[in-house]
Short mmCIF file of C-alpha atoms and ligand atoms in Angstrom, two decimals:
data_model
loop_
_atom_site.label_atom_id
_atom_site.label_comp_id
_atom_site.label_asym_id
_atom_site.label_seq_id
_atom_site.Cartn_x
_atom_site.Cartn_y
_atom_site.Cartn_z
CA MET M 12 116.51 -160.58 53.41
CA SER M 13 119.82 -159.06 52.35
CA LEU M 14 121.42 -162.41 51.47
CA PRO M 15 123.25 -161.63 48.18
CA LYS M 16 121.23 -162.93 45.26
CA ALA M 17 120.58 -162.63 41.54
CA GLU M 18 117.09 -161.84 40.31
CA LEU M 19 116.42 -163.87 37.16
CA HIS M 20 112.67 -163.49 36.73
CA LEU M 21 111.57 -159.88 36.86
CA HIS M 22 109.30 -158.04 34.43
CA ILE M 23 110.32 -154.39 34.57
CA GLU M 24 106.75 -153.33 33.74
CA GLY M 25 105.68 -155.35 36.78
CA THR M 26 107.69 -153.07 39.05
CA LEU M 27 105.37 -150.12 38.33
CA GLU M 28 104.22 -149.12 41.83
CA PRO M 29 100.90 -147.23 42.17
CA ASP M 30 102.62 -143.98 43.19
CA LEU M 31 104.84 -143.97 40.12
CA ALA M 32 101.92 -145.01 37.89
CA PHE M 33 99.92 -141.96 39.02
CA ALA M 34 102.93 -139.65 38.76
CA LEU M 35 103.61 -140.79 35.18
CA ALA M 36 99.91 -140.59 34.29
CA ALA M 37 99.92 -136.95 35.40
CA ARG M 38 103.21 -136.21 33.63
CA ASN M 39 101.96 -137.70 30.36
CA GLY M 40 98.28 -136.77 30.52
CA VAL M 41 97.17 -140.42 30.53
CA GLU M 42 93.94 -141.40 32.26
CA LEU M 43 94.08 -144.48 34.50
CA PRO M 44 91.13 -146.84 35.10
CA CYS M 45 91.39 -146.32 38.90
CA ALA M 46 90.84 -143.05 40.79
CA ASP M 47 93.72 -143.29 43.27
CA THR M 48 96.39 -145.60 44.68
CA ASP M 49 93.96 -147.13 47.20
CA ALA M 50 91.49 -148.04 44.44
CA LEU M 51 94.38 -149.47 42.49
CA ARG M 52 95.49 -151.68 45.34
CA GLU M 53 91.91 -152.93 45.56
CA ALA M 54 92.21 -154.04 41.94
CA TYR M 55 95.14 -156.29 42.88
CA ARG M 56 92.91 -159.25 43.78
CA PHE M 57 93.59 -161.58 40.92
CA GLN M 58 91.73 -164.74 39.95
CA ASP M 59 94.38 -166.06 37.61
CA LEU M 60 97.13 -164.99 35.22
CA GLN M 61 94.75 -163.32 32.73
CA SER M 62 93.06 -161.13 35.34
CA PHE M 63 96.51 -159.88 36.34
CA LEU M 64 97.61 -159.36 32.74
CA ASP M 65 94.55 -157.18 32.04
CA LEU M 66 95.62 -154.71 34.75
CA TYR M 67 99.33 -155.05 33.91
CA TYR M 68 98.76 -154.00 30.28
CA ALA M 69 96.31 -151.23 31.27
CA LEU M 70 98.69 -149.63 33.77
CA MET M 71 101.79 -149.73 31.59
CA THR M 72 100.13 -147.29 29.17
CA VAL M 73 101.55 -144.52 31.40
CA LEU M 74 105.03 -145.43 30.11
CA ARG M 75 105.66 -143.20 27.09
CA THR M 76 109.09 -141.56 27.10
CA GLU M 77 112.70 -142.64 27.60
CA ARG M 78 112.63 -140.87 30.92
CA ASP M 79 109.60 -142.91 32.04
CA PHE M 80 111.44 -146.16 31.36
CA GLU M 81 114.55 -144.80 33.05
CA ASP M 82 112.58 -143.76 36.16
CA LEU M 83 110.86 -147.15 36.28
CA ALA M 84 114.10 -149.12 36.06
CA ASP M 85 115.98 -146.85 38.44
CA ALA M 86 113.26 -147.21 41.09
CA TYR M 87 113.38 -150.99 40.71
CA LEU M 88 117.17 -151.14 40.96
CA ALA M 89 117.15 -149.06 44.16
CA ARG M 90 114.55 -151.35 45.74
CA ALA M 91 116.32 -154.50 44.56
CA ALA M 92 119.67 -153.31 45.91
CA ALA M 93 118.07 -152.67 49.31
CA GLN M 94 116.99 -156.34 49.38
CA GLY M 95 120.36 -157.86 48.56
CA VAL M 96 120.01 -158.18 44.79
CA ARG M 97 123.52 -157.95 43.33
CA HIS M 98 122.66 -158.93 39.75
CA ALA M 99 119.37 -158.59 37.84
CA GLU M 100 118.39 -160.12 34.51
CA ILE M 101 115.45 -157.95 33.55
CA PHE M 102 112.57 -158.84 31.22
CA PHE M 103 110.80 -156.25 29.13
CA ASP M 104 107.75 -156.58 26.86
CA PRO M 105 108.39 -154.43 23.76
CA GLN M 106 105.27 -155.54 21.88
CA ALA M 107 103.07 -154.02 24.60
CA HIS M 108 104.77 -150.67 23.92
CA LEU M 109 105.19 -150.88 20.14
CA ALA M 110 101.42 -151.49 19.88
CA ARG M 111 100.87 -148.10 21.56
CA GLY M 112 103.23 -146.26 19.24
CA VAL M 113 106.18 -146.25 21.67
CA GLY M 114 109.29 -147.22 19.70
CA MET M 115 111.84 -149.92 20.48
CA GLY M 116 114.49 -147.19 20.78
CA THR M 117 112.49 -145.32 23.42
CA VAL M 118 112.10 -148.48 25.50
CA VAL M 119 115.65 -149.83 25.22
CA GLU M 120 117.44 -146.46 25.44
CA GLY M 121 115.28 -145.47 28.39
CA LEU M 122 115.92 -148.70 30.29
CA TRP M 123 119.59 -148.46 29.42
CA ARG M 124 119.87 -145.00 30.97
CA ALA M 125 119.14 -146.69 34.31
CA LEU M 126 120.90 -150.02 33.67
CA GLY M 127 124.06 -148.41 32.32
CA GLY M 128 124.75 -146.66 35.61
CA SER M 129 123.40 -149.36 37.89
CA GLU M 130 126.67 -150.95 39.01
CA GLU M 131 127.97 -147.57 40.10
CA ARG M 132 124.73 -146.17 41.52
CA HIS M 133 123.22 -149.28 43.10
CA GLY M 134 125.92 -151.94 43.09
CA VAL M 135 123.71 -154.12 40.88
CA SER M 136 124.96 -155.60 37.59
CA THR M 137 122.27 -156.12 34.97
CA ARG M 138 121.31 -157.90 31.78
CA LEU M 139 118.29 -157.27 29.57
CA ILE M 140 116.02 -160.02 28.24
CA MET M 141 113.45 -159.18 25.57
CA CYS M 142 110.21 -161.16 25.90
CA PHE M 143 107.76 -162.07 23.16
CA LEU M 144 104.06 -162.05 23.99
CA ARG M 145 102.93 -165.63 23.35
CA ASP M 146 99.30 -164.58 22.83
CA GLU M 147 100.45 -162.51 19.85
CA SER M 148 101.40 -164.15 16.55
CA ALA M 149 104.74 -165.72 15.67
CA GLU M 150 105.00 -163.14 12.85
CA SER M 151 104.67 -160.32 15.37
CA ALA M 152 107.43 -161.91 17.48
CA MET M 153 109.69 -162.13 14.42
CA ALA M 154 108.99 -158.48 13.55
CA THR M 155 109.88 -157.56 17.14
CA LEU M 156 113.19 -159.41 16.87
CA ASP M 157 113.87 -157.47 13.65
CA ALA M 158 113.01 -154.17 15.34
CA ALA M 159 115.53 -154.99 18.08
CA GLY M 160 118.33 -155.30 15.51
CA PRO M 161 119.93 -151.91 16.24
CA TYR M 162 119.91 -152.60 20.01
CA LEU M 163 121.22 -156.16 20.15
CA ASP M 164 124.42 -155.07 21.88
CA ARG M 165 122.21 -154.22 24.87
CA ILE M 166 120.06 -157.35 24.83
CA THR M 167 121.42 -160.60 26.27
CA GLY M 168 118.55 -162.92 25.52
CA VAL M 169 114.94 -163.54 24.61
CA GLY M 170 112.04 -164.87 26.66
CA LEU M 171 108.38 -165.77 26.24
CA ASP M 172 105.59 -164.49 28.49
CA SER M 173 101.91 -163.44 28.74
CA ALA M 174 98.89 -165.81 28.57
CA GLU M 175 100.31 -169.34 28.49
CA VAL M 176 97.49 -171.84 27.99
CA GLY M 177 96.72 -172.38 24.30
CA HIS M 178 100.01 -170.78 23.23
CA PRO M 179 102.55 -173.61 23.32
CA PRO M 180 106.28 -172.96 22.91
CA ARG M 181 106.40 -174.63 19.49
CA LYS M 182 104.50 -171.66 18.04
CA PHE M 183 107.78 -169.71 18.39
CA ARG M 184 110.27 -172.27 17.03
CA GLU M 185 111.40 -170.10 14.12
CA VAL M 186 111.83 -166.92 16.09
CA TYR M 187 113.89 -168.76 18.72
CA GLU M 188 116.05 -170.25 15.95
CA ALA M 189 116.59 -166.74 14.60
CA ALA M 190 117.41 -165.45 18.08
CA ALA M 191 119.93 -168.26 18.62
CA ALA M 192 121.54 -167.43 15.27
CA LEU M 193 121.99 -163.86 16.51
CA GLY M 194 123.83 -165.15 19.59
CA LEU M 195 121.00 -164.44 22.02
CA ARG M 196 120.44 -166.57 25.13
CA ARG M 197 117.03 -168.24 25.39
CA VAL M 198 114.54 -168.63 28.24
CA ALA M 199 110.76 -169.07 28.28
CA HIS M 200 107.89 -169.10 30.75
CA ALA M 201 106.54 -172.65 30.84
CA GLY M 202 104.54 -174.68 33.34
CA GLU M 203 103.09 -171.70 35.22
CA GLU M 204 99.47 -172.28 34.16
CA GLY M 205 100.37 -174.46 31.17
CA PRO M 206 100.96 -178.23 31.36
CA PRO M 207 104.30 -180.01 31.93
CA GLU M 208 104.47 -180.74 28.18
CA TYR M 209 105.11 -177.03 27.59
CA ILE M 210 108.27 -177.31 29.70
CA THR M 211 109.53 -180.21 27.58
CA GLU M 212 108.70 -178.28 24.43
CA ALA M 213 110.51 -175.16 25.64
CA LEU M 214 113.63 -177.29 26.16
CA ASP M 215 113.43 -179.40 23.01
CA VAL M 216 111.88 -177.03 20.48
CA LEU M 217 113.06 -173.62 21.69
CA GLY M 218 116.39 -174.73 23.19
CA VAL M 219 115.92 -172.72 26.38
CA GLU M 220 118.67 -172.72 29.01
CA ARG M 221 116.36 -171.84 31.90
CA VAL M 222 112.65 -172.35 32.46
CA ASP M 223 110.68 -169.47 33.96
CA HIS M 224 108.33 -170.81 36.64
CA GLY M 225 108.40 -174.47 35.55
CA LEU M 226 106.30 -175.17 38.62
CA ARG M 227 104.05 -177.77 37.02
CA CYS M 228 107.00 -180.08 36.34
CA VAL M 229 106.12 -181.62 39.71
CA GLU M 230 103.19 -183.36 37.99
CA ASP M 231 105.56 -185.41 35.83
CA PRO M 232 108.21 -187.46 37.68
CA ALA M 233 110.07 -188.31 34.46
CA LEU M 234 110.33 -184.61 33.63
CA VAL M 235 111.58 -183.83 37.14
CA GLU M 236 114.23 -186.51 36.71
CA ARG M 237 115.31 -184.96 33.42
CA LEU M 238 115.45 -181.43 34.83
CA VAL M 239 117.58 -182.70 37.73
CA ARG M 240 119.89 -184.65 35.43
CA GLU M 241 120.37 -181.76 33.02
CA ARG M 242 120.54 -179.21 35.85
CA VAL M 243 117.98 -176.99 34.18
CA PRO M 244 117.42 -173.91 36.34
CA LEU M 245 113.84 -173.02 37.26
CA THR M 246 113.04 -169.40 38.13
CA LEU M 247 110.29 -169.81 40.71
CA CYS M 248 108.22 -166.88 41.97
CA PRO M 249 106.46 -167.93 45.20
CA LEU M 250 104.49 -164.75 45.97
CA SER M 251 103.36 -164.56 42.34
CA ASN M 252 102.13 -168.16 42.55
CA VAL M 253 99.99 -167.31 45.58
CA ARG M 254 98.53 -164.10 44.09
CA LEU M 255 97.73 -165.76 40.75
CA ARG M 256 96.36 -168.83 42.52
CA THR M 257 98.83 -171.20 40.93
CA VAL M 258 99.22 -172.59 44.46
CA ASP M 259 96.55 -172.45 47.18
CA THR M 260 98.77 -171.17 49.96
CA LEU M 261 102.41 -170.28 50.40
CA ALA M 262 102.70 -172.99 53.07
CA GLY M 263 101.62 -175.48 50.39
CA HIS M 264 104.21 -174.34 47.84
CA PRO M 265 106.22 -177.29 46.44
CA LEU M 266 109.57 -175.46 46.71
CA PRO M 267 110.95 -177.59 49.60
CA ALA M 268 109.99 -180.82 47.81
CA MET M 269 111.52 -179.49 44.59
CA LEU M 270 114.80 -178.74 46.37
CA ASP M 271 114.72 -182.16 48.03
CA ALA M 272 114.25 -183.71 44.58
CA GLY M 273 117.47 -182.03 43.47
CA LEU M 274 115.94 -179.43 41.14
CA MET M 275 117.99 -176.30 40.54
CA CYS M 276 115.50 -173.81 41.93
CA THR M 277 115.83 -170.06 42.23
CA VAL M 278 113.49 -167.61 43.99
CA ASN M 279 112.40 -164.45 42.20
CA SER M 280 109.74 -161.75 42.30
CA ASP M 281 108.08 -161.77 38.81
CA ASP M 282 105.96 -158.57 39.11
CA PRO M 283 106.77 -157.25 42.59
CA ALA M 284 104.52 -154.16 42.49
CA TYR M 285 101.54 -156.44 41.91
CA PHE M 286 102.37 -159.55 43.92
CA GLY M 287 103.39 -158.15 47.28
CA GLY M 288 107.14 -158.16 47.29
CA TYR M 289 110.59 -157.86 45.81
CA ALA M 290 113.28 -160.55 45.75
CA GLY M 291 114.21 -160.27 49.42
CA ASP M 292 110.52 -160.31 50.37
CA ASN M 293 110.13 -163.59 48.46
CA PHE M 294 113.09 -165.06 50.36
CA ASP M 295 111.60 -163.85 53.66
CA ALA M 296 108.23 -165.35 52.71
CA VAL M 297 109.58 -168.81 51.90
CA ARG M 298 111.75 -168.79 54.98
CA GLY M 299 108.73 -167.96 57.13
CA ALA M 300 106.04 -170.09 55.50
CA LEU M 301 108.15 -173.07 54.42
CA GLY M 302 110.67 -173.11 57.23
CA LEU M 303 113.70 -173.14 54.94
CA GLY M 304 116.92 -173.10 56.95
CA PRO M 305 120.12 -171.16 56.26
CA GLU M 306 121.68 -173.84 54.04
CA ARG M 307 118.58 -174.08 51.83
CA LEU M 308 118.47 -170.28 51.53
CA ARG M 309 122.17 -170.22 50.72
CA GLU M 310 121.58 -172.90 48.06
CA LEU M 311 118.85 -170.76 46.47
CA ALA M 312 121.18 -167.74 46.38
CA ARG M 313 124.07 -169.81 45.01
CA ASN M 314 121.79 -171.25 42.33
CA SER M 315 120.72 -167.75 41.26
CA PHE M 316 124.28 -166.79 40.35
CA LEU M 317 125.08 -170.19 38.81
CA ALA M 318 121.96 -169.95 36.63
CA SER M 319 122.63 -166.34 35.61
CA PHE M 320 124.00 -165.29 32.25
CA LEU M 321 127.26 -164.08 33.79
CA ASP M 322 129.24 -166.38 31.50
CA ASP M 323 130.78 -163.23 30.00
CA ASP M 324 132.13 -162.16 33.40
CA GLU M 325 133.16 -165.22 35.40
CA ALA M 326 135.25 -163.08 37.75
CA LEU M 327 132.13 -161.18 38.78
CA ARG M 328 130.16 -164.41 39.21
CA ALA M 329 132.94 -165.79 41.42
CA ARG M 330 132.87 -162.61 43.53
CA TYR M 331 129.11 -162.91 44.03
CA LEU M 332 129.36 -166.61 44.88
CA ALA M 333 132.00 -165.80 47.50
CA GLU M 334 129.62 -163.22 49.00
CA VAL M 335 126.93 -165.92 49.25
CA GLU M 336 129.27 -168.32 51.03
CA ALA M 337 130.44 -165.59 53.41
CA TYR M 338 126.94 -164.39 54.32
CA ASP M 339 126.22 -164.64 58.02
CA PHE M 340 122.59 -165.48 58.83
CA GLY M 341 123.23 -164.32 62.40
N1 HPA S 426 103.39 -164.83 33.58
C1 HPA S 426 103.26 -164.63 32.27
N2 HPA S 426 103.42 -163.45 31.71
C2 HPA S 426 103.75 -162.42 32.47
C3 HPA S 426 103.90 -162.56 33.82
C4 HPA S 426 103.71 -163.84 34.40
O1 HPA S 426 103.82 -164.04 35.63
N3 HPA S 426 104.22 -161.33 34.31
C5 HPA S 426 104.28 -160.49 33.27
N4 HPA S 426 103.98 -161.14 32.14
ZN1 ZN S 427 106.97 -163.92 34.70
#
C-alpha cells in the first residue's frame, strides 16, 4: 500500500535479500551455509526469535566493505519508497560487525553513503539508530557507544535488540544513561518474547520514548492504561510476529484491540527480507487479515510520523502528515 508512512522498526541487516546475499558472498569470497537462494528460502521457517537470529547473524557475514553497506541500504530505500515509506528510522547492529573485524567507520560511512542521498534519490528522509545486542554484556554495549563517538553526528538514537528473554532492560541502565547524556534518543525492543515487566523497565530504567514491539503489554491491563495515558508509541511488526510465532495467525493479531484500547500503534516490517514483506506489505496484510478500514489505516500512518524523531524538522513532519490526510484510498 502506497499510503505515506514512516518506518520506525527496521533492521537494515534484516533487509538482506537472498540475491544480494549471494552477490556479496561472491564479491567478498565468503561461503554461505546454503547452496542457493531456494535453499535459503527453505531456511526461513523459524520456530522462534532465536532460530531467526541464528540465520540473521550467519547471513550478515557477507557484509564487509563500505560499499556492501551502501548497496544494502540503497536497495532497502528503493523498496521502501516503492511502498509509500517517506521517512525511515533505521536500526543497525554494530556489535555483529565489530566482532567480525568490520569497523564502526566501515558500517556507518557505508550506510551513510546511501542515507545521505536518500531524500534526493528516493524521496525518503532517514535517521540512524544504533542497537546494542542485549545478549552481549553491558560492558560490550558501553564499548560500542564509545566506538561510535566519532560518528555521533550521524546517529540519532540507540536501541536494544537480539535475544530478549533473560536479558532485561535494566542490564543496560548505565549505557542508556551515557547515551542520554550524549543527546541520543532512546528506544528498546521489549515485550516481543519477553514479559510485560520488560516494557515497564524499558520505560522506567532506560527512559525510552518508544517501545519496539511491546506486543505483550496486552497481558497487563494496568500497563496498557499507562501506555495509553502517556501516549507511548509501540512499533508493531505484524508479519514478523507471525513468522516468529509470537502470534498464532495474522487474523488473531491483537492490533485492532490495541487500537480500540487507544494505544499509539505503528505498523513496521522489522526484517522484511526474512519475514515476507516490507512496510506496505505489512499494511496490506493487516488490512486483509484484520479488516482495518481506511480511517484505522490512516491513524496508523499518522501515528508513524507523530512517533518519529522528526522533532528536528517539524516542517517536514507537517508535510508528511498533510500527505497522510490527503491520501485517497480510492
Ligand atoms: N527482535 C529482536 N532482535 C532482532 C530482531 C527482532 O525482531 N530483528 C533483528 N534483531
Ligand atoms: Zn526488531
